mmCIF file of C-alpha atoms in Angstrom:
data_model
loop_
_atom_site.group_PDB
_atom_site.id
_atom_site.type_symbol
_atom_site.label_atom_id
_atom_site.label_comp_id
_atom_site.label_asym_id
_atom_site.label_seq_id
_atom_site.Cartn_x
_atom_site.Cartn_y
_atom_site.Cartn_z
ATOM 1 C CA MET K 6 96.172 91.514 87.766
ATOM 2 C CA SER K 7 92.555 91.841 88.835
ATOM 3 C CA SER K 8 89.947 89.536 87.326
ATOM 4 C CA PHE K 9 87.169 92.143 87.468
ATOM 5 C CA ASN K 10 85.135 92.855 84.335
ATOM 6 C CA THR K 11 86.954 95.672 82.522
ATOM 7 C CA LYS K 12 83.702 96.625 80.739
ATOM 8 C CA PHE K 13 82.089 97.420 84.061
ATOM 9 C CA PHE K 14 82.400 101.198 83.703
ATOM 10 C CA ASN K 15 81.518 101.669 80.022
ATOM 11 C CA PHE K 16 79.145 104.615 80.315
ATOM 12 C CA GLU K 17 76.819 106.044 77.658
ATOM 13 C CA ASN K 18 78.007 109.659 77.925
ATOM 14 C CA LYS K 19 81.268 109.746 75.989
ATOM 15 C CA ASN K 20 82.102 113.236 77.286
ATOM 16 C CA ASN K 21 82.717 112.019 80.810
ATOM 17 C CA THR K 22 86.312 111.755 81.958
ATOM 18 C CA VAL K 23 87.709 108.231 82.062
ATOM 19 C CA ILE K 24 89.519 107.291 85.269
ATOM 20 C CA GLU K 25 92.057 104.480 85.358
ATOM 21 C CA LEU K 26 93.927 102.988 88.306
ATOM 22 C CA SER K 27 96.939 101.348 86.673
ATOM 23 C CA LYS K 28 99.223 102.884 89.306
ATOM 24 C CA TYR K 29 97.325 100.766 91.831
ATOM 25 C CA ALA K 30 97.827 97.587 89.757
ATOM 26 C CA CYS K 31 94.216 97.733 88.497
ATOM 27 C CA SER K 32 93.143 97.233 84.891
ATOM 28 C CA GLU K 33 89.621 98.571 85.453
ATOM 29 C CA ILE K 34 88.406 101.655 83.602
ATOM 30 C CA PHE K 35 86.214 103.950 85.677
ATOM 31 C CA ASN K 36 84.063 106.917 84.725
ATOM 32 C CA GLU K 37 83.738 110.159 86.641
ATOM 33 C CA LYS K 38 79.959 109.739 86.877
ATOM 34 C CA GLU K 39 80.339 106.529 88.862
ATOM 35 C CA VAL K 40 82.719 108.252 91.248
ATOM 36 C CA GLU K 41 80.399 111.266 91.447
ATOM 37 C CA ILE K 42 77.515 109.009 92.468
ATOM 38 C CA LEU K 43 79.639 107.285 95.114
ATOM 39 C CA CYS K 44 80.662 110.693 96.486
ATOM 40 C CA LYS K 45 77.002 111.727 96.699
ATOM 41 C CA ILE K 46 76.112 108.570 98.602
ATOM 42 C CA ILE K 47 79.080 108.538 100.979
ATOM 43 C CA LYS K 48 77.979 111.948 102.262
ATOM 44 C CA GLU K 49 74.516 110.549 102.973
ATOM 45 C CA PRO K 50 72.773 107.279 101.997
ATOM 46 C CA LYS K 51 70.300 108.082 99.232
ATOM 47 C CA SER K 52 67.423 106.563 97.301
ATOM 48 C CA LEU K 53 67.487 106.347 93.511
ATOM 49 C CA TYR K 54 65.010 109.214 93.304
ATOM 50 C CA LYS K 55 67.147 111.437 95.562
ATOM 51 C CA LEU K 56 70.175 110.660 93.388
ATOM 52 C CA TYR K 57 68.160 111.639 90.330
ATOM 53 C CA ILE K 58 67.293 114.986 91.940
ATOM 54 C CA ASP K 59 70.929 115.576 92.942
ATOM 55 C CA THR K 60 72.592 114.541 89.664
ATOM 56 C CA ASN K 61 69.955 115.147 86.973
ATOM 57 C CA ILE K 62 71.083 111.913 85.295
ATOM 58 C CA PRO K 63 68.159 110.213 83.476
ATOM 59 C CA ILE K 64 66.542 107.762 85.878
ATOM 60 C CA ALA K 65 66.990 104.693 83.624
ATOM 61 C CA THR K 66 70.680 105.452 83.099
ATOM 62 C CA LEU K 67 71.135 106.176 86.786
ATOM 63 C CA TRP K 68 69.554 102.849 87.706
ATOM 64 C CA ARG K 69 71.968 100.975 85.407
ATOM 65 C CA ILE K 70 74.982 102.727 86.946
ATOM 66 C CA VAL K 71 73.834 102.175 90.530
ATOM 67 C CA ASN K 72 72.959 98.554 89.826
ATOM 68 C CA ARG K 73 76.432 97.867 88.394
ATOM 69 C CA LEU K 74 78.033 99.582 91.383
ATOM 70 C CA ARG K 75 75.972 97.363 93.674
ATOM 71 C CA GLU K 76 76.729 94.159 91.752
ATOM 72 C CA ASN K 77 80.458 94.862 91.930
ATOM 73 C CA GLY K 78 80.492 95.589 95.637
ATOM 74 C CA TYR K 79 80.778 99.381 95.748
ATOM 75 C CA LEU K 80 77.258 99.921 97.091
ATOM 76 C CA VAL K 81 74.681 97.999 99.077
ATOM 77 C CA HIS K 82 70.925 98.385 98.700
ATOM 78 C CA GLU K 83 69.372 98.730 102.133
ATOM 79 C CA LYS K 84 65.793 98.876 103.373
ATOM 80 C CA ARG K 85 63.421 101.498 101.991
ATOM 81 C CA GLY K 86 65.337 101.669 98.724
ATOM 82 C CA VAL K 87 68.337 103.508 100.179
ATOM 83 C CA TYR K 88 71.859 102.916 98.824
ATOM 84 C CA LYS K 89 74.924 102.971 101.044
ATOM 85 C CA VAL K 90 78.637 102.940 100.176
ATOM 86 C CA THR K 91 80.683 99.872 101.167
ATOM 87 C CA TYR K 92 84.312 99.847 102.302
ATOM 88 C CA LYS K 93 85.268 99.034 98.718
ATOM 89 C CA GLY K 94 83.326 102.048 97.453
ATOM 90 C CA ALA K 95 84.959 104.270 100.071
ATOM 91 C CA LEU K 96 88.364 102.914 99.055
ATOM 92 C CA LEU K 97 87.688 103.848 95.425
ATOM 93 C CA ILE K 98 86.750 107.380 96.515
ATOM 94 C CA TYR K 99 89.950 107.575 98.573
ATOM 95 C CA LEU K 100 92.031 106.586 95.548
ATOM 96 C CA VAL K 101 90.498 108.942 92.981
ATOM 97 C CA GLY K 102 88.489 111.583 94.843
ATOM 98 C CA CYS K 103 89.395 115.200 95.560
ATOM 99 C CA ASN K 104 90.902 116.052 98.959
ATOM 100 C CA LYS K 105 87.483 116.813 100.451
ATOM 101 C CA PHE K 106 86.175 113.359 99.589
ATOM 102 C CA LYS K 107 89.443 111.628 100.495
ATOM 103 C CA GLU K 108 88.992 112.931 104.026
ATOM 104 C CA LEU K 109 85.337 111.922 103.993
ATOM 105 C CA SER K 110 86.217 108.395 102.852
ATOM 106 C CA LEU K 111 88.859 108.083 105.586
ATOM 107 C CA LYS K 112 86.287 109.116 108.181
ATOM 108 C CA TYR K 113 83.779 106.648 106.725
ATOM 109 C CA ILE K 114 86.268 103.752 106.824
ATOM 110 C CA SER K 115 87.398 104.694 110.331
ATOM 111 C CA GLU K 116 83.804 104.350 111.530
ATOM 112 C CA LEU K 117 83.358 101.016 109.736
ATOM 113 C CA TYR K 118 86.386 99.483 111.461
ATOM 114 C CA ASN K 119 86.368 101.511 114.683
ATOM 115 C CA LEU K 120 89.828 102.935 114.007
ATOM 116 C CA CYS K 121 91.142 106.482 114.205
ATOM 117 C CA ILE K 122 91.560 108.301 110.885
ATOM 118 C CA ASN K 123 95.374 108.439 111.015
ATOM 119 C CA LYS K 124 95.566 104.682 111.566
ATOM 120 C CA VAL K 125 93.200 104.059 108.652
ATOM 121 C CA LYS K 126 95.363 106.232 106.412
ATOM 122 C CA ASN K 127 98.525 104.375 107.425
ATOM 123 C CA ILE K 128 96.904 100.968 106.895
ATOM 124 C CA LEU K 129 95.580 101.996 103.468
ATOM 125 C CA ASN K 130 99.058 103.188 102.483
ATOM 126 C CA TYR K 131 100.407 99.775 103.470
ATOM 127 C CA ILE K 132 97.673 98.034 101.445
ATOM 128 C CA ILE K 133 98.563 100.163 98.406
ATOM 129 C CA GLU K 134 102.230 99.251 98.871
ATOM 130 C CA VAL K 135 101.371 95.539 99.053
ATOM 131 C CA SER K 136 99.095 95.709 95.992
ATOM 132 C CA ASN K 137 101.871 97.289 93.935
ATOM 133 C CA LYS K 138 104.512 94.878 95.216
ATOM 134 C CA TYR K 139 102.473 91.784 94.340
ATOM 135 C CA SER K 140 100.666 93.275 91.288
ATOM 136 C CA ILE K 141 97.250 92.769 92.854
ATOM 137 C CA CYS K 142 94.576 95.375 92.176
ATOM 138 C CA VAL K 143 94.122 97.316 95.384
ATOM 139 C CA LEU K 144 90.346 96.950 95.002
ATOM 140 C CA GLU K 145 90.729 93.192 95.458
ATOM 141 C CA PHE K 146 91.182 94.069 99.136
ATOM 142 C CA ASP K 147 87.459 94.740 99.476
ATOM 143 C CA ASP K 148 87.808 94.196 103.217
ATOM 144 C CA ILE K 149 90.830 95.407 105.190
ATOM 145 C CA ILE K 150 90.993 91.985 106.853
ATOM 146 C CA LYS K 151 92.128 90.496 103.521
ATOM 147 C CA ILE K 152 95.519 92.126 104.046
ATOM 148 C CA ILE K 153 96.314 89.789 106.974
ATOM 149 C CA PRO K 154 97.897 86.904 104.957
ATOM 150 C CA PHE K 155 100.171 89.400 103.201
ATOM 151 C CA VAL K 156 101.190 90.971 106.507
ATOM 152 C CA LEU K 157 102.128 87.558 107.885
ATOM 153 C CA PHE K 158 103.976 86.654 104.669
ATOM 154 C CA ASP K 159 105.971 89.892 104.756
ATOM 155 C CA ALA K 160 106.755 89.354 108.435
ATOM 156 C CA LEU K 161 107.979 85.811 107.744
ATOM 157 C CA ASN K 162 110.283 87.274 105.112
ATOM 158 C CA GLY K 163 111.693 89.770 107.567
ATOM 159 C CA LEU K 164 110.114 92.845 105.973
ATOM 160 C CA TYR K 165 109.142 95.919 107.951
ATOM 161 C CA ILE K 166 105.517 96.046 109.117
ATOM 162 C CA PRO K 167 104.111 99.420 110.270
ATOM 163 C CA SER K 168 102.907 99.502 113.866
ATOM 164 C CA ASP K 169 99.341 100.520 112.933
ATOM 165 C CA THR K 170 99.075 97.497 110.647
ATOM 166 C CA ILE K 171 100.417 95.193 113.370
ATOM 167 C CA GLU K 172 97.878 96.589 115.816
ATOM 168 C CA PHE K 173 95.040 96.013 113.335
ATOM 169 C CA VAL K 174 96.111 92.400 112.670
ATOM 170 C CA LEU K 175 96.316 91.594 116.379
ATOM 171 C CA LYS K 176 92.901 93.140 116.962
ATOM 172 C CA ALA K 177 91.392 91.238 114.015
ATOM 173 C CA LEU K 178 92.897 87.955 115.234
ATOM 174 C CA ASN K 179 91.915 88.493 118.861
ATOM 175 C CA GLY K 180 90.815 85.136 120.247
ATOM 176 C CA HIS K 181 92.499 83.181 117.455
ATOM 177 C CA PRO K 182 94.824 80.385 118.680
ATOM 178 C CA SER K 183 97.754 81.956 116.817
ATOM 179 C CA VAL K 184 97.730 84.935 119.200
ATOM 180 C CA ILE K 185 99.136 84.245 122.663
ATOM 181 C CA SER K 186 98.515 86.700 125.481
ATOM 182 C CA ASP K 187 100.458 86.818 128.728
ATOM 183 C CA GLU K 188 101.069 89.588 131.267
ATOM 184 C CA GLY K 189 100.465 92.476 128.882
ATOM 185 C CA CYS K 190 102.067 90.853 125.830
ATOM 186 C CA HIS K 191 100.011 89.815 122.803
ATOM 187 C CA ILE K 192 102.138 87.930 120.302
ATOM 188 C CA ILE K 193 102.115 85.709 117.240
ATOM 189 C CA PRO K 194 105.265 83.648 117.873
ATOM 190 C CA GLU K 195 107.615 82.135 115.316
ATOM 191 C CA ILE K 196 109.791 79.155 116.188
ATOM 192 C CA THR K 197 112.903 78.664 114.035
ATOM 193 C CA ASN K 198 116.162 76.729 114.202
ATOM 194 C CA GLU K 199 117.673 79.841 115.739
ATOM 195 C CA GLY K 200 115.130 79.946 118.534
ATOM 196 C CA GLU K 201 111.873 81.707 119.266
ATOM 197 C CA LYS K 202 110.894 85.248 118.348
ATOM 198 C CA ILE K 203 107.843 87.471 117.986
ATOM 199 C CA LEU K 204 106.614 87.340 114.395
ATOM 200 C CA LEU K 205 104.062 90.071 115.127
ATOM 201 C CA GLY K 206 103.084 91.352 118.495
ATOM 202 C CA LYS K 207 102.510 93.962 121.124
ATOM 203 C CA CYS K 208 105.346 93.731 123.611
ATOM 204 C CA LYS K 209 104.854 95.335 127.011
ATOM 205 C CA ASN K 210 108.424 96.630 126.858
ATOM 206 C CA ASN K 211 108.839 97.543 123.172
ATOM 207 C CA GLY K 212 105.338 98.247 121.839
ATOM 208 C CA PHE K 213 104.284 96.920 118.437
ATOM 209 C CA VAL K 214 107.043 94.828 116.886
ATOM 210 C CA SER K 215 107.726 92.356 114.076
ATOM 211 C CA ASN K 216 110.549 89.812 113.818
ATOM 212 C CA HIS K 217 111.538 90.748 117.326
ATOM 213 C CA LYS K 218 113.914 88.710 119.452
ATOM 214 C CA CYS K 219 112.619 88.650 122.993
ATOM 215 C CA PRO K 220 114.027 86.637 125.919
ATOM 216 C CA HIS K 221 110.517 86.204 127.333
ATOM 217 C CA VAL K 222 109.031 84.361 124.321
ATOM 218 C CA ARG K 223 110.276 80.972 125.482
ATOM 219 C CA LYS K 224 108.766 81.521 128.941
ATOM 220 C CA ILE K 225 105.431 82.612 127.438
ATOM 221 C CA LEU K 226 105.333 79.539 125.182
ATOM 222 C CA ASP K 227 106.247 77.186 128.023
ATOM 223 C CA LYS K 228 103.491 78.638 130.189
ATOM 224 C CA LYS K 229 100.942 78.490 127.358
ATOM 225 C CA PHE K 230 101.588 74.911 126.331
ATOM 226 C CA SER K 231 102.089 73.561 129.835
ATOM 227 C CA LYS K 232 98.647 74.942 130.753
ATOM 228 C CA GLU K 233 97.066 73.309 127.713
ATOM 229 C CA PHE K 234 98.813 70.035 128.541
ATOM 230 C CA LEU K 235 97.447 70.097 132.101
ATOM 231 C CA ILE K 236 93.933 70.775 130.786
ATOM 232 C CA LEU K 237 94.203 67.739 128.497
ATOM 233 C CA LEU K 238 95.211 65.603 131.475
#
C-alpha cells in the first residue's frame, strides 16, 4: 500500500465530504475542499488571493490546504505566486471529479505528455489496472513514465499490453539502447531458449505488438550487432 501520510487531508471543516480511494489501492483520505481547489486551479492557474475570492475559504486555512497540496506533489508554485496543477493533481481529479472535470483533467494530461485524449484515457485505465493488480496506490504513479517497468514485467510474463501503452513506452524510450529500429520497425527484443521475439514493439507489418513472434527479429538483431561490432573494430 502507499506510504503517503494518511493525515494529509485532515481538514478543519468537519462538514466537508470525505473522499477515499480504496478502490484504487490507496489508503489516503481526501476532502472535497482539496479536490475543489484542484478543480479551480486546473481550469486556470491561480494565485492564493484569486483562490480566496473564488472559494471564500479563510485565507489562512486556504494557505494551509494549498501548501499541503504543493508539498505532496499535487500543485506547483510558479512565478508571481501562481499555483498550477501537476500530473498527479490532474490524476486525482480524474479519479474523483465529476464528468466535466474528468474531461478537463484528460485534456490537461494530454497536453502535458503530447498525447491525444483517447490515448491518455486508455493509458490511465491500464495504470489503474496495474495499481489494483499489484496493490500499489495509483497516485504513486505521479508520472506516467513510472508505469514502464510494470509494462515490461507484464510483457515478460506474457500478459496483454494495450497498443496505446506500447506506443507510449516506445516513445518514452526513444533513443534508449533497449529499443532497436530498422526499416520501419521499432522493437524491444527478447531472446529466449525458444528463439527471438518482440517483447514490445511497433512492427511495420502488424502494428503495435507484445510477445510477438516475428521471422525478421533475428535479421534485425544480426544487423544491429554486426554494425556495432564493426564500429568497435
